[in-house]
Coordinates of C-alpha atoms in Angstrom, one line a residue:
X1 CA 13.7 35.7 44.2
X2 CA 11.7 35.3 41.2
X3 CA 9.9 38.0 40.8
X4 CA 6.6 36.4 38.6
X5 CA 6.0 33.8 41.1
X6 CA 6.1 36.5 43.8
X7 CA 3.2 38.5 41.6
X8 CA 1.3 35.6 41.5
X9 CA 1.7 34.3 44.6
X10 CA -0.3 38.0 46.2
X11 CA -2.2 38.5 43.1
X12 CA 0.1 41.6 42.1
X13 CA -0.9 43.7 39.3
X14 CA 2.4 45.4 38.7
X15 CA 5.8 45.7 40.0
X16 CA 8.2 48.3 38.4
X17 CA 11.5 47.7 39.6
X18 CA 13.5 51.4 39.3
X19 CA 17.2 52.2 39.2
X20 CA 18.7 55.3 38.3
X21 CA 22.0 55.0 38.5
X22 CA 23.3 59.2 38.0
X23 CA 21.1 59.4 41.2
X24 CA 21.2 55.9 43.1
X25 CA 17.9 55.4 43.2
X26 CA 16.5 51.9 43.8
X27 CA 13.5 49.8 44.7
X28 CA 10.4 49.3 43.7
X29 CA 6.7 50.5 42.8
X30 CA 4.2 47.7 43.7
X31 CA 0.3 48.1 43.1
X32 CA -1.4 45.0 44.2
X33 CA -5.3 45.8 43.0
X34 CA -6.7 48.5 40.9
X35 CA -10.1 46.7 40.8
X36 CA -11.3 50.1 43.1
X37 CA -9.5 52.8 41.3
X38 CA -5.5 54.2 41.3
X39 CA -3.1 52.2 43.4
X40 CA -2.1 54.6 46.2
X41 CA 0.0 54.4 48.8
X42 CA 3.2 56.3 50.4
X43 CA 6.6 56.2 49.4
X44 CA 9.4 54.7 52.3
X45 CA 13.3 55.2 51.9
X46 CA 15.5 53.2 54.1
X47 CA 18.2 51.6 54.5
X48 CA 17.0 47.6 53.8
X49 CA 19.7 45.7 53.8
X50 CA 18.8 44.1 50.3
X51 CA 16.4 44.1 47.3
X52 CA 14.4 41.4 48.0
X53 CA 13.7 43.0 51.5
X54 CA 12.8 45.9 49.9
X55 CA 10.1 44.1 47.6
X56 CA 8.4 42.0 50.1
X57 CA 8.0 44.9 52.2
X58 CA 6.5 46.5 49.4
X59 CA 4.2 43.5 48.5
X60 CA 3.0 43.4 52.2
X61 CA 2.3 47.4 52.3
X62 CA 0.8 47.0 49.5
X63 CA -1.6 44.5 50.1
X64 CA -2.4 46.2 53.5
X65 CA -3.3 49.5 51.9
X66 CA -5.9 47.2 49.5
X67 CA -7.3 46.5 52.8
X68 CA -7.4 49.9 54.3
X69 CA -9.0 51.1 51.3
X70 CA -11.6 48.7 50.6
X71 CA -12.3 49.1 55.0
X72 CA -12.6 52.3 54.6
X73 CA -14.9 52.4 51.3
X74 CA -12.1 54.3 49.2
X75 CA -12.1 54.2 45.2
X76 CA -8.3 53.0 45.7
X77 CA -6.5 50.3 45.8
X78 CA -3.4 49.6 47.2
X79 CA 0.4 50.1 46.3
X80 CA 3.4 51.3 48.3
X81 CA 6.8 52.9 47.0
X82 CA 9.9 51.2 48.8
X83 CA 13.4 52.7 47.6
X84 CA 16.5 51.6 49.2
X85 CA 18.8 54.5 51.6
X86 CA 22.3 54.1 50.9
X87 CA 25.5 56.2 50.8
X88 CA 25.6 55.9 47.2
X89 CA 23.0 58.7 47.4
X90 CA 25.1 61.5 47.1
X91 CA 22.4 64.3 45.9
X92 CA 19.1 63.6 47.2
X93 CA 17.0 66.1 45.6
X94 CA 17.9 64.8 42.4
X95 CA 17.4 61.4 43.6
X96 CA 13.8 62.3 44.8
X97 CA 13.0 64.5 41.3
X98 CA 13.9 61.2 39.3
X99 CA 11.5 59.6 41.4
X100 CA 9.1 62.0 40.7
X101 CA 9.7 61.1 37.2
X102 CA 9.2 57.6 37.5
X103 CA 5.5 58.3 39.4
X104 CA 4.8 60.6 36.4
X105 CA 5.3 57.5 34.1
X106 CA 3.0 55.7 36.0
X107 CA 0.5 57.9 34.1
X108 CA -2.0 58.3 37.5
X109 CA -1.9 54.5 38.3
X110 CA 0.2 55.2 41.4
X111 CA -0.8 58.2 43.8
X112 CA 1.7 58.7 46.6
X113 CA 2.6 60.5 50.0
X114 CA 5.0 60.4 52.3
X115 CA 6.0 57.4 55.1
X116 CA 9.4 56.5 56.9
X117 CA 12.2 58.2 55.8
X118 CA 10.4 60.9 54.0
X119 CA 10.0 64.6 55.0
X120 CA 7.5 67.0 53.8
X121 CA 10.9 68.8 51.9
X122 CA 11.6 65.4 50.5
X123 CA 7.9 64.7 48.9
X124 CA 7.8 68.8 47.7
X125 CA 11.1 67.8 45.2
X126 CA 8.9 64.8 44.2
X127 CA 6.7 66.9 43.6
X128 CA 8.3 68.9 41.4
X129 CA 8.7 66.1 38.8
X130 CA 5.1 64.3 39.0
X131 CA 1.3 65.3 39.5
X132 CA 0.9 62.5 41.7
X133 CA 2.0 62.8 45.2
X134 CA 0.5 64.4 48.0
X135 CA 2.9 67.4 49.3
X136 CA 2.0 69.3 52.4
X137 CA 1.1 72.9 51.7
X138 CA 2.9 73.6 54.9
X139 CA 6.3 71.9 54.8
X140 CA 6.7 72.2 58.2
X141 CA 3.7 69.8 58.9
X142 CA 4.3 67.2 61.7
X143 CA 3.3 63.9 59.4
X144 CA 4.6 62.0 62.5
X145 CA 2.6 63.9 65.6
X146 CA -0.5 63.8 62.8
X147 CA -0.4 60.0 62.6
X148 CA 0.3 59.6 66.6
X149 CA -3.3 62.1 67.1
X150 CA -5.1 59.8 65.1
X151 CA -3.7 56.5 66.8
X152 CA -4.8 58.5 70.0
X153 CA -8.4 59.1 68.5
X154 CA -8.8 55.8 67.0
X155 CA -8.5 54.6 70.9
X156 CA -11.0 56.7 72.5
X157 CA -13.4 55.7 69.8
X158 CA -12.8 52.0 70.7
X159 CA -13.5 52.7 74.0
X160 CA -16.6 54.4 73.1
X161 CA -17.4 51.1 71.3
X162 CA -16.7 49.1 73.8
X163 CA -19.6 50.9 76.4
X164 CA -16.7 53.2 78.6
X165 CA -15.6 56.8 78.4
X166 CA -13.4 58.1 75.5
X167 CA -11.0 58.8 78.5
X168 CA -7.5 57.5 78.4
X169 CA -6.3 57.9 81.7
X170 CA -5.7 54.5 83.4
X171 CA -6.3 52.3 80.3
X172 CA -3.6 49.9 78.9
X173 CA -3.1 49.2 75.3
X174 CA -1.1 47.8 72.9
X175 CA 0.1 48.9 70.1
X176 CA 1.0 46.2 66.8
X177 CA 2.8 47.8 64.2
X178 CA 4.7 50.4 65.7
X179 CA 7.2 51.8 63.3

């Protein structure tokens, strides 16, 4: 994959491509538009089967969260961490504080949180190598049931919208993006 066409191709700011090898640590940083303010976006670790899935998940996650901001009248613009899970990651709080480290030398142009594969316990020892990442005050914070209660609210208020009750019972939906 070559990487610069890939930036210019979805008009990518910046792409930092990490590896820490006493860790394992790999993948990528990508902030799409700062035009707003600080990329932000959270951080996922899974186990993508390759680099270059990593990336263009980042690029797309990225570009989404530009959206989302810009939708939602944020002074943000989008980025997303994606780091590759694999069983070379023998110590993953050392992982997670070099991470840290490489947010820190972002210098504030990358704010992050959690997303799949992090736990509140993960992002605290990100946090205890950078300024710039949300952590949960109470680590036992359900990110998860969080995100499904405002999925939940989000369709009430479309039916709302749409003229009927905010009342769920008996109403079919779909849900795109799921995990």
């Amino acid at each position: 994959m070559d990487l610069l066409q890939t930036m210019r191709t979805h008009d990518l700011e910046e792409v930092v491509a990490i590896y820490d090898p006493a860790t394992g640590l790999l993948g990528y940083v990508v902030i799409h538009d700062t035009t707003r303010g600080p990329g932000i976006g959270g951080i996922r670790l899974v186990p993508y089967p390759d680099e270059t899935t990593a990336l263009l998940d980042g690029v797309r996650l990225a570009e989404a969260m530009s959206r989302k901001c810009a939708l939602a009248g944020i002074n943000a613009g989008g980025a997303k961490g994606v780091f590759i899970d694999h069983p070379g990651i023998t110590d993953r709080p050392a992982m997670l504080r070099a991470l840290g480290r490489y947010v820190e030398s972002l210098a504030g142009r990358f704010y992050t949180s959690g997303d799949l594969g992090m736990t509140p316990a993960d992002l605290a020892h990100v946090g205890e190598t950078t300024r710039y990442v949300a952590v949960p005050d109470d680590q036992r914070l359900d990110l998860a049931g969080a995100t499904a209660d405002g999925v939940v609210q989000a369709m009430r208020a479309a039916l709302q919208v749409a003229g009927r009750s905010g009342d769920l019972a008996g109403v079919r939906v779909a849900v795109q993006g799921l995990g």
